[in-house]
Short mmCIF file of C-alpha atoms in Angstrom, two decimals:
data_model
loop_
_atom_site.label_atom_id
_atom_site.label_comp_id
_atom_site.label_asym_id
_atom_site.label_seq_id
_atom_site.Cartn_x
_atom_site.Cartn_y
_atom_site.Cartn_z
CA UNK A 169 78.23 121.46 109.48
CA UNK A 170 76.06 123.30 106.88
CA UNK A 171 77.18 123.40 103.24
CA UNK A 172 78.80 126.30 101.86
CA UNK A 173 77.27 128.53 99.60
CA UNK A 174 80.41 128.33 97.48
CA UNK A 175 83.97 127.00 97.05
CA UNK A 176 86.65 127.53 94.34
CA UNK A 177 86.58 123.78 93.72
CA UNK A 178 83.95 120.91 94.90
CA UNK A 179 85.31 117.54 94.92
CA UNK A 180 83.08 114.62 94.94
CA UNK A 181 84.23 111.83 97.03
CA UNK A 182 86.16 111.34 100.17
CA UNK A 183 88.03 108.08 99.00
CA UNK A 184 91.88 107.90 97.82
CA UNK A 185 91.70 109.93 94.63
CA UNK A 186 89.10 112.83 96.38
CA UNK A 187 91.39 113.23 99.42
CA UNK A 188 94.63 113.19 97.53
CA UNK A 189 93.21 115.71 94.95
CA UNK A 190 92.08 118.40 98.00
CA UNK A 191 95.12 117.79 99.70
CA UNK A 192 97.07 118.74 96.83
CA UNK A 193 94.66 121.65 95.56
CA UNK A 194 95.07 123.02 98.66
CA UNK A 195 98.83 122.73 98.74
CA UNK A 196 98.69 124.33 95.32
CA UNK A 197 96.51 127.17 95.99
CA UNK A 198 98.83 128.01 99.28
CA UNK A 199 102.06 128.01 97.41
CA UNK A 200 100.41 129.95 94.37
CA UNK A 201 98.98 132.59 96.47
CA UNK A 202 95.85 131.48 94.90
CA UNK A 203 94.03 130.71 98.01
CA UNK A 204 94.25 127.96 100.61
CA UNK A 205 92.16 124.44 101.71
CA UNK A 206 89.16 126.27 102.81
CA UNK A 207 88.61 127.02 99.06
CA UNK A 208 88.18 123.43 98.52
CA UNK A 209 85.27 121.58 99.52
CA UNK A 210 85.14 117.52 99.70
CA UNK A 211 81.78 115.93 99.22
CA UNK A 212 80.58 112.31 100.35
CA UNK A 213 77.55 110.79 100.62
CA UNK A 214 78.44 108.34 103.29
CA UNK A 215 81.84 109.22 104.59
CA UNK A 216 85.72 108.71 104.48
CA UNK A 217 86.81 105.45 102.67
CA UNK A 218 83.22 104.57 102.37
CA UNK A 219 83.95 102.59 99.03
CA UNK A 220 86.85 100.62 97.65
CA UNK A 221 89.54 102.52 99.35
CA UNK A 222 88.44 101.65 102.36
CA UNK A 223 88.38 98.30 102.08
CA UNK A 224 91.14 97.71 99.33
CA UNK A 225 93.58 94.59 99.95
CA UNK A 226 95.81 97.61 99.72
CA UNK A 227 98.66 96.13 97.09
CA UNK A 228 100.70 99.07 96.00
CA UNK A 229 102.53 98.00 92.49
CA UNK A 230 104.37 99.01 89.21
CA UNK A 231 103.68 95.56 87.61
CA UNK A 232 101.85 96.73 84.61
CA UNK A 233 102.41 95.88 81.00
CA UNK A 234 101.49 99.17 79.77
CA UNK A 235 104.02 102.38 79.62
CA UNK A 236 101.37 104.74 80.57
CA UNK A 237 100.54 102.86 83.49
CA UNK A 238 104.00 102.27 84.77
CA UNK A 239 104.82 105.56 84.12
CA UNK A 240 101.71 106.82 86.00
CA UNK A 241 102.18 104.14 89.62
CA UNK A 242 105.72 105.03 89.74
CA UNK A 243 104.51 108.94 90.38
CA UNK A 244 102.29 107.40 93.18
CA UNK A 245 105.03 105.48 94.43
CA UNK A 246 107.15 108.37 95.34
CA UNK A 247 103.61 109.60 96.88
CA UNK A 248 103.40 106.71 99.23
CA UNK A 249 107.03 106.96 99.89
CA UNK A 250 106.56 110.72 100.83
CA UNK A 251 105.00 109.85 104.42
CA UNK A 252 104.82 106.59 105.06
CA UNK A 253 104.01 106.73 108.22
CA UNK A 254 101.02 109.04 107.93
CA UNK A 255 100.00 106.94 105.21
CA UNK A 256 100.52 103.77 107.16
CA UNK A 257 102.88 102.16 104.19
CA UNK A 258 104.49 99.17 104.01
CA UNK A 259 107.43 99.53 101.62
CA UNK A 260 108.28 95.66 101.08
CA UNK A 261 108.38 95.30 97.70
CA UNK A 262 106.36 93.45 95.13
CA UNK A 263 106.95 89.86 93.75
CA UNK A 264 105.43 89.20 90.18
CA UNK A 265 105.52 85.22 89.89
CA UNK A 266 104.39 83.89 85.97
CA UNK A 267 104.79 80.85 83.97
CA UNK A 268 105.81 80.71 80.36
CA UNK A 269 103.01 82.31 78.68
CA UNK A 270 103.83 85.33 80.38
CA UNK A 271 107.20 85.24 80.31
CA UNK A 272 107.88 87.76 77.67
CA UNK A 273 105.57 90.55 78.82
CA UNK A 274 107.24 90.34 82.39
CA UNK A 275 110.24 90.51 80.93
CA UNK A 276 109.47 93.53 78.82
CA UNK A 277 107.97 95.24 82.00
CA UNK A 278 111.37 94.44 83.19
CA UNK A 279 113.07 96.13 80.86
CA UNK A 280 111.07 99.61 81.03
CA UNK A 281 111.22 99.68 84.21
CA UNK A 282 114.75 100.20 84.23
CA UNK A 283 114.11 102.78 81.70
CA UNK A 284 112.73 105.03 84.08
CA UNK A 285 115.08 104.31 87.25
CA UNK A 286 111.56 102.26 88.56
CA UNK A 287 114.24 99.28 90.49
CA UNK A 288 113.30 95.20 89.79
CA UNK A 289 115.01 91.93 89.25
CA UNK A 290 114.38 89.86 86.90
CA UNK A 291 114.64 86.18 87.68
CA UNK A 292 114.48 83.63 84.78
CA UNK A 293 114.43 79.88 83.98
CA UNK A 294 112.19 77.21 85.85
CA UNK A 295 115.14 75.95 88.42
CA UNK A 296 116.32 79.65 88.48
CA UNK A 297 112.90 80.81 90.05
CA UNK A 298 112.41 78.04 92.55
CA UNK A 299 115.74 78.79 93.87
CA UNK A 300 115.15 82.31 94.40
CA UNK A 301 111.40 82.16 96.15
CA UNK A 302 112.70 79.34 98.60
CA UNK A 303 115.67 81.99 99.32
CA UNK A 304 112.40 83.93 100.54
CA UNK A 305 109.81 81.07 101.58
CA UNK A 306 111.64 77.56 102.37
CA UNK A 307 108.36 76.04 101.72
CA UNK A 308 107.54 77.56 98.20
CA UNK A 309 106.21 74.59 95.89
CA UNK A 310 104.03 76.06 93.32
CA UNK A 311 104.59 75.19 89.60
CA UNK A 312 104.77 75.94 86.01
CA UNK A 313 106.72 79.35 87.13
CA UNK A 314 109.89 80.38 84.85
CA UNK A 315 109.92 83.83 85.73
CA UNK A 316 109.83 86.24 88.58
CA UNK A 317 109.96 89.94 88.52
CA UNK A 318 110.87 91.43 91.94
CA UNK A 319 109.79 95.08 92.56
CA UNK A 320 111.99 96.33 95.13
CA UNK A 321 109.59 99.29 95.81
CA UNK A 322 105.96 99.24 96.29
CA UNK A 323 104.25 96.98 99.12
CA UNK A 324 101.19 97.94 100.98
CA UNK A 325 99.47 99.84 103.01
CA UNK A 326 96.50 99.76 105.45
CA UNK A 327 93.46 100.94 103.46
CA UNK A 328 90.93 102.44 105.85
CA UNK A 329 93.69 104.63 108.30
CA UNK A 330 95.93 105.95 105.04
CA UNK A 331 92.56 107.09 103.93
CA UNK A 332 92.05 108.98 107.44
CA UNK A 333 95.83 109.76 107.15
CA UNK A 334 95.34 111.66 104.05
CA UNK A 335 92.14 113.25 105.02
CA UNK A 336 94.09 114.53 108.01
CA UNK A 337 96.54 116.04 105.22
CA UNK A 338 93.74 118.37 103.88
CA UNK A 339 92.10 118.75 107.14
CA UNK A 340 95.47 120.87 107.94
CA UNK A 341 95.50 123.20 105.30
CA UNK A 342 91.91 123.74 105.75
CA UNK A 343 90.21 121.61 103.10
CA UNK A 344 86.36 120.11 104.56
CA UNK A 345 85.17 117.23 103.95
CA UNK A 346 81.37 117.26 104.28
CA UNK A 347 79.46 113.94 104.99
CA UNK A 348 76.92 112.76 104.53
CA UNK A 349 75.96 114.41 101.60
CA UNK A 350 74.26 113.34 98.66
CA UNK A 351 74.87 114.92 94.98
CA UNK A 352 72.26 114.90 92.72
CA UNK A 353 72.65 116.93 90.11
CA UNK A 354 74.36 119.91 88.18
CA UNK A 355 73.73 123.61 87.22
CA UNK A 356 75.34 124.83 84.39
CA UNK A 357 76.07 128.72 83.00
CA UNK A 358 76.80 127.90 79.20
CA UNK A 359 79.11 125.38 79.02
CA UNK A 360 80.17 124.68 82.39
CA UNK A 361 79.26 123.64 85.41
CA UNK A 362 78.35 126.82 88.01
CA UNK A 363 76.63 124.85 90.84
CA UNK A 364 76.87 121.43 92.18
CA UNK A 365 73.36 120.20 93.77
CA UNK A 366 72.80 118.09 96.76
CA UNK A 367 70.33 117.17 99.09
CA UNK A 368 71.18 119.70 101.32
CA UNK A 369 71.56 122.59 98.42
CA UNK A 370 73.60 123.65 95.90
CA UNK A 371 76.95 125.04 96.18
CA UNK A 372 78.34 127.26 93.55
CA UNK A 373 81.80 126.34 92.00
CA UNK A 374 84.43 127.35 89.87
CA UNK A 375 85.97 123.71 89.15
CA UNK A 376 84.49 120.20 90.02
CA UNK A 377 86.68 117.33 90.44
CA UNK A 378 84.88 113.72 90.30
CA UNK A 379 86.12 111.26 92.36
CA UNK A 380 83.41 108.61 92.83
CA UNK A 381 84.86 105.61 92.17
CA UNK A 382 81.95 102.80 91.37
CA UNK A 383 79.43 105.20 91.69
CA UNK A 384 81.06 106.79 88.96
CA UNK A 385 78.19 105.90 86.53
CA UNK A 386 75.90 107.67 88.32
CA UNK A 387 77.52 111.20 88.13
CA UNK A 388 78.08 110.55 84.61
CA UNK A 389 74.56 110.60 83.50
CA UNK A 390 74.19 113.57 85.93
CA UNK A 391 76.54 115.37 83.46
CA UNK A 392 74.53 113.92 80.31
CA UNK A 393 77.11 111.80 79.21
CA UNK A 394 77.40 109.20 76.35
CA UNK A 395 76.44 105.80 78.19
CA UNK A 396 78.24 103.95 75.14
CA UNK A 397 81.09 104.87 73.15
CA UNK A 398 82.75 104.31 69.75
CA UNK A 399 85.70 102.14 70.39
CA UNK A 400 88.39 101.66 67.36
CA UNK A 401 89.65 98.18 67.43
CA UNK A 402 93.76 97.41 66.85
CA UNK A 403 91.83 96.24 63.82
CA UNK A 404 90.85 99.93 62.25
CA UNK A 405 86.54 98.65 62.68
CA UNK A 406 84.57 100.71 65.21
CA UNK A 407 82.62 99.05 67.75
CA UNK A 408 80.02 100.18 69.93
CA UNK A 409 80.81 99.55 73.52
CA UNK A 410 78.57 100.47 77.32
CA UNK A 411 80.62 103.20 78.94
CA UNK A 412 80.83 101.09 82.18
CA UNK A 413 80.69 97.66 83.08
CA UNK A 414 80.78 96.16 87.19
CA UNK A 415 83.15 93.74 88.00
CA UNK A 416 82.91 91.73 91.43
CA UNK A 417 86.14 92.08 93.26
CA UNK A 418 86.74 88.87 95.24
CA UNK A 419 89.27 89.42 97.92
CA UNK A 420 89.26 87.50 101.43
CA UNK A 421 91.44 86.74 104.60
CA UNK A 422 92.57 83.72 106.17
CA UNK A 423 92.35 83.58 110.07
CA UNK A 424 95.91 82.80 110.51
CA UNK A 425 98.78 85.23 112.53
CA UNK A 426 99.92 87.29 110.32
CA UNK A 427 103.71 86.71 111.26
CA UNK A 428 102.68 82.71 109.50
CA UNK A 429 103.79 84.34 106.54
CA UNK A 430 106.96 86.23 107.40
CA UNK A 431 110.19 85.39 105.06
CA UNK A 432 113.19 83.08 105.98
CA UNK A 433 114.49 85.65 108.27
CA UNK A 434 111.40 86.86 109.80
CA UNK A 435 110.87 89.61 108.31
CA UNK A 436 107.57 90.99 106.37
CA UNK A 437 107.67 89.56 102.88
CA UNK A 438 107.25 91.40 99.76
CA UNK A 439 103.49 91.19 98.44
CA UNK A 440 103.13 88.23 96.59
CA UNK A 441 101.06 87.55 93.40
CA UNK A 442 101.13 84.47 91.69
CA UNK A 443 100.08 83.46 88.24
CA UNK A 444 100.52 80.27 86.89
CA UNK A 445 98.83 77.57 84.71
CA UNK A 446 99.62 74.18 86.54
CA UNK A 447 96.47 73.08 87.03
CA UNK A 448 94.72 74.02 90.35
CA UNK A 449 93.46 71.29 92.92
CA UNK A 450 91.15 71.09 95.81
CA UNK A 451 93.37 71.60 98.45
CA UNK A 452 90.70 69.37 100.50
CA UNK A 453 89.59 66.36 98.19
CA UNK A 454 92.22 66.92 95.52
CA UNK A 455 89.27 67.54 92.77
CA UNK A 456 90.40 69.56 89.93
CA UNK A 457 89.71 73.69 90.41
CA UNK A 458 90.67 74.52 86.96
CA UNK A 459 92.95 74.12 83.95
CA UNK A 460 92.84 77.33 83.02
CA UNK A 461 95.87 80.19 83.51
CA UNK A 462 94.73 81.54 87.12
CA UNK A 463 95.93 83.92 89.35
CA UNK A 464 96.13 84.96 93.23
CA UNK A 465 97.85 87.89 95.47
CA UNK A 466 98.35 88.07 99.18
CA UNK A 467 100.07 89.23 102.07
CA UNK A 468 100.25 89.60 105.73
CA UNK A 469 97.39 91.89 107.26
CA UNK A 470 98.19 92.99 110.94
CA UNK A 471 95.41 95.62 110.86
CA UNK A 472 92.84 93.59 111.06
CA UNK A 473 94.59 90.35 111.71
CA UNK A 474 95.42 87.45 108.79
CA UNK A 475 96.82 87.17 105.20
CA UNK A 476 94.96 88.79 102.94
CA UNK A 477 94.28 88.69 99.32
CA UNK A 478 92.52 87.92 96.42
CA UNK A 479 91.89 86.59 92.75
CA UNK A 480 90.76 87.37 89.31
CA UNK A 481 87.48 89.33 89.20
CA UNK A 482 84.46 87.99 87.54
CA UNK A 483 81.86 90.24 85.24
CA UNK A 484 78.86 91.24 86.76
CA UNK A 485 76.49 89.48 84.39
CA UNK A 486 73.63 92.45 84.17
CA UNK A 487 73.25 96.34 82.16
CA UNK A 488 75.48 98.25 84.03
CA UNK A 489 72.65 100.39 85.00
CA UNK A 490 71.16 97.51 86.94
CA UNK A 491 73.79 96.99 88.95
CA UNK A 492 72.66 98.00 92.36
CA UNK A 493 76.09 99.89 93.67
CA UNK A 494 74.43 100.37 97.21
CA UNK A 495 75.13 99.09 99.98
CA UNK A 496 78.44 98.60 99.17
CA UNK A 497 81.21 96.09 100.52
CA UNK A 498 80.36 94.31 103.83
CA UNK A 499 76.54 95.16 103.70
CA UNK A 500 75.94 94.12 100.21
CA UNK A 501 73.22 91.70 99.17
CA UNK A 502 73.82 91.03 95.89
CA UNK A 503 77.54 90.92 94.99
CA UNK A 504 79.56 88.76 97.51
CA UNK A 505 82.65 86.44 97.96
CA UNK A 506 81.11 83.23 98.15
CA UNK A 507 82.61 79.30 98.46
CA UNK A 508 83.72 79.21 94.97
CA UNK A 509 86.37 81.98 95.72
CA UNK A 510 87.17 80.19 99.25
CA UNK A 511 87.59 76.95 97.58
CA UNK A 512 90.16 78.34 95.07
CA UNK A 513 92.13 80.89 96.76
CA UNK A 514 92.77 79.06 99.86
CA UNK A 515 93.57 75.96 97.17
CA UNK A 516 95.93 78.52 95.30
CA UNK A 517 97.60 79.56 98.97
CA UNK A 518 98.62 76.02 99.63
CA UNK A 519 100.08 75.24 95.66
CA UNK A 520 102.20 78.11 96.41
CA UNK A 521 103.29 77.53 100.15
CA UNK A 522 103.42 73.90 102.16
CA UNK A 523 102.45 75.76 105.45
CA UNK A 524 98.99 76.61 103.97
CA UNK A 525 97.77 73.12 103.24
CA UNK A 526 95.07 71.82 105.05
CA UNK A 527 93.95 75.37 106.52
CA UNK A 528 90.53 76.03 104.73
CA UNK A 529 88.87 75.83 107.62
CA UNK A 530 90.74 79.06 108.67
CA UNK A 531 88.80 81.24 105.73
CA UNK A 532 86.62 83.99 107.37
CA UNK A 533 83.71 83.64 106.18
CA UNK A 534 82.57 86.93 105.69
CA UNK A 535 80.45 88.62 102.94
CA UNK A 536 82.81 91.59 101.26
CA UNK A 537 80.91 92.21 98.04
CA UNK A 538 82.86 94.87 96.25
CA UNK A 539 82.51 95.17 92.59
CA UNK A 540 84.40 98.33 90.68
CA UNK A 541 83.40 100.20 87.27
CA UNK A 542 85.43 99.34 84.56
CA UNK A 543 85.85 101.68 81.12
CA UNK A 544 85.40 99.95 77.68
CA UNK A 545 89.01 98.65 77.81
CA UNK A 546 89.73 98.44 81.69
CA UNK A 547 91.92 100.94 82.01
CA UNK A 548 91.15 105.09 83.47
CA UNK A 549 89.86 107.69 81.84
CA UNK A 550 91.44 110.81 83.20
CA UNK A 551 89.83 113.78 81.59
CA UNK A 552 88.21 117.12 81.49
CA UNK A 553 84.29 117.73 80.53
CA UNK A 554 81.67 120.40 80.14
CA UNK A 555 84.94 122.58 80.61
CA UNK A 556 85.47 122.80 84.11
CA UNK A 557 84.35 118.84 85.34
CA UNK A 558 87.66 116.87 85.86
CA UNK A 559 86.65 113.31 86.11
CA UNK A 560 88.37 110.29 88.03
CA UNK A 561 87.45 107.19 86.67
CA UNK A 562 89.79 104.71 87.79
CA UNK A 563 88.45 101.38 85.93
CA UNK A 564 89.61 100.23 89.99
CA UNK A 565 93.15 101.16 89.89
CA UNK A 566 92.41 103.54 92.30
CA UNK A 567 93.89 102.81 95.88
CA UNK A 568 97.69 102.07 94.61
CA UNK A 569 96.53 105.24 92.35
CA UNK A 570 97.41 107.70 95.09
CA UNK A 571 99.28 110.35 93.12
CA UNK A 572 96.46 110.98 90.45
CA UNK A 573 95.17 113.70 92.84
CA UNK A 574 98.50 115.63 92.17
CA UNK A 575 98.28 115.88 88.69
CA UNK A 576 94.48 116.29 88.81
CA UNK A 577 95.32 119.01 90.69
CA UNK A 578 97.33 120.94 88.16
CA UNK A 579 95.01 120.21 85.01
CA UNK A 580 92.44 121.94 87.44
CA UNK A 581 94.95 124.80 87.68
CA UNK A 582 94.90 124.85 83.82
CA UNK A 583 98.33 122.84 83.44
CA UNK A 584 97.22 120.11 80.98
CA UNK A 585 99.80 117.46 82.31
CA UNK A 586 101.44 114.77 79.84
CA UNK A 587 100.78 111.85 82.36
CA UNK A 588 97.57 111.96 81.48
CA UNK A 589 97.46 112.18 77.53
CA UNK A 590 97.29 108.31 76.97
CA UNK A 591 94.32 108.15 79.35
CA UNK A 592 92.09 110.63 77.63
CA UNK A 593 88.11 110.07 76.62
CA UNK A 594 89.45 110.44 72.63
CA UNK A 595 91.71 107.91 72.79
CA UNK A 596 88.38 105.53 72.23
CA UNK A 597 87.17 107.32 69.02
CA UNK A 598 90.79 107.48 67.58
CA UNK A 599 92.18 103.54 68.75
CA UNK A 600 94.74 104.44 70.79
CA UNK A 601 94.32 101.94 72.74
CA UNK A 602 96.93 100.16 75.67
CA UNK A 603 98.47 97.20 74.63
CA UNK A 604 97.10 94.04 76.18
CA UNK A 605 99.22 91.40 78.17
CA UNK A 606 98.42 87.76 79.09
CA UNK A 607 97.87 88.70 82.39
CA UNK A 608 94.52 86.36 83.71
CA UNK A 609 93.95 89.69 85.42
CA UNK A 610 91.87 92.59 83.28
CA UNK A 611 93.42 94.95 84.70
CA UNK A 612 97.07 94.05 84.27
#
């Protein structure tokens, strides 16, 4: 299909936030009179759920120690929740499993969640906990765990059909979503942007909407932004920090059914993520796998058969303009999920649960090589630039993220929405920073 020689609003990319955002700038437009879908335009350069959303474990949470971000998943929780099955959700809940050190920030996320009607347990004291995860798994044995928080919203979903579930959303109202097609670069008329360009020409616009996820870097420089920024420290210094720094996500499936990890009563489990610091050991020779405070999630995957999950990231040890982005996931040479994460996270699956010992040799053994863009302090920047450019950098929160397109949609309507305040650019330059838990997880 050729490109349009113009659309009210050009989003770039087709993965969760993209979709979400046409979906709900069309359903904006129609109930405004403004317009309808076929003023929106959705650009890729590969296709639908070509990136991370596509191939996300697909853990949909509220487990964060941070008020903004609480506030901000449970609005995509009543998202998910609209359509589940279009969006192929699995609303089982979410069990947050810590030891001590962490005791006091779950508790505290506890405590604000009930402020805002989000519904959890709280489950507390060493005997208390063990009790209540055998009332869910008879065979739970991991240790050093004296608190559990259990989400009773939330769950999963399947990555690559809600992504084809909300594209359908859009399709309906008459949003296109053009692939492939490359962007490379920007036209502006004073201060904003009047023309996106791709490889296939340049379509003129009245808003753009970036949605790239990893690749975020990339449009960035197209729009001749900072690649550092000014970051006040908690301690009133400035520090000079890289805009964007690549993390390798390591996530991985074991070959099992997925009904082996059903509950007590046979039912799908809630999502499970475990942190703990009992020390980890081989669940093969019994070596030691660390001392340190680690940290796993996982449940059942009957889309593409297994339990799934994964484990803390590492840093991508290179310039973050090195980092070679393409070809991402599956076909990527560089960044992959290698024995060192097999070794641990199929060690971690049998501390927690009896019925996983002894079944390493179950681990697919397939390359996934994902690796996300993180901000200067791990969390999104949500924000408007050169006027009319509304940018989408999750710092990979994005999948459970799937209600950001509905407010991204009304700031692009000129509705500056309150959601988004303690994610702005500024709040670098003026130390408003999100408070930091003790979470093994940089993103928690």
């Amino acid at each position: 299909m050729p490109l349009p020689r113009s659309a009210k609003v050009v989003v770039i990319g087709a993965g969760v936030h993209g979709l979400s955002t046409s979906w709900h700038l069309a359903k904006e437009f129609e109930a405004r009179g403004l317009g309808s879908g076929a003023d929106v335009v959705v650009l890729d350069k590969t296709g639908v759920g070509a990136g991370p959303s596509g191939l996300a474990c697909g853990v949909i949470r509220n487990n964060y120690f941070q008020p903004a971000m609480r506030e901000l998943m449970a609005h995509s929780v009543e998202v998910w929740e609209s359509d589940p099955e279009a969006f192929h959700y699995h609303p089982v809940g979410y069990l947050q499993v810590a030891p001590e050190v962490m005791h006091e920030d779950v508790a505290t996320i506890h405590e604000q969640q009930r402020a805002i009607g989000y519904t959890s347990d709280l489950i507390e004291g060493e005997d208390e906990c063990r009790i209540y995860m055998e009332s869910i798994f008879s065979d739970w044995q991991a240790k050093n765990v004296t608190v559990v928080l259990h989400e009773k919203k939330g769950g999963y979903a399947e990555s690559m059909p809600s992504m084809l579930g909300l594209r359908a959303k859009g399709e309906e109202l008459g949003v296109e979503v053009l692939a492939p097609v490359t962007v490379t670069g920007f036209e502006s008329d004073g201060g904003a942007v009047s023309k996106v360009v791709t490889d296939q020409g340049a379509i003129a616009c009245e808003q753009v909407v970036v949605a790239a996820g990893p690749w975020v870097r990339d449009v960035w420089h197209m729009l001749e932004l900072p690649g550092t920024v000014t970051v006040r420290g908690r301690d009133g210094r400035d520090y000079e920090r890289p805009m964007w720094t690549y993390w390798c996500l390591v996530e991985g499936t074991l070959g099992v059914d997925p009904s082996y990890l059903l509950d007590n009563d046979g039912h799908l489990p809630p999502v499970v993520h475990l942190d703990t610091d009992a020390p980890l050991l081989d669940d093969t020779d019994g070596s030691l796998v660390t001392e340190e405070l680690w940290g796993i999630y996982y449940k059942p995957d009957f889309n593409f058969g297994g339990v799934q999950g994964g484990a803390m990231p590492w840093i991508v040890e290179q310039p973050a303009d090195e980092v070679a982005v393409d070809p991402y996931g599956p076909d990527s040479t560089e960044f992959v999920v290698g024995e060192d994460f097999e070794r641990m996270w199929t060690s971690a699956l049998a501390h927690a649960h009896k019925r996983f010992e002894g079944k390493r040799g179950l681990y697919r053994r397939a390359p996934t090589g994902g690796i996300g863009a993180f901000t200067p302090d791990s969390f999104p920047v949500f924000d408007t630039f050169h006027e009319n450019v509304h940018v989408i950098a999750d710092s990979n929160h994005g999948y459970k993220m799937i209600g950001v397109g509905a407010i991204v949609a009304k700031e692009v309507l000129g509705e500056r929405q309150a959601l988004f305040e303690p994610f702005r650019f500024s709040r670098y330059a003026e130390g408003k920073l999100h408070p930091v838990s003790h979470s093994p997880f940089p993103w928690s």
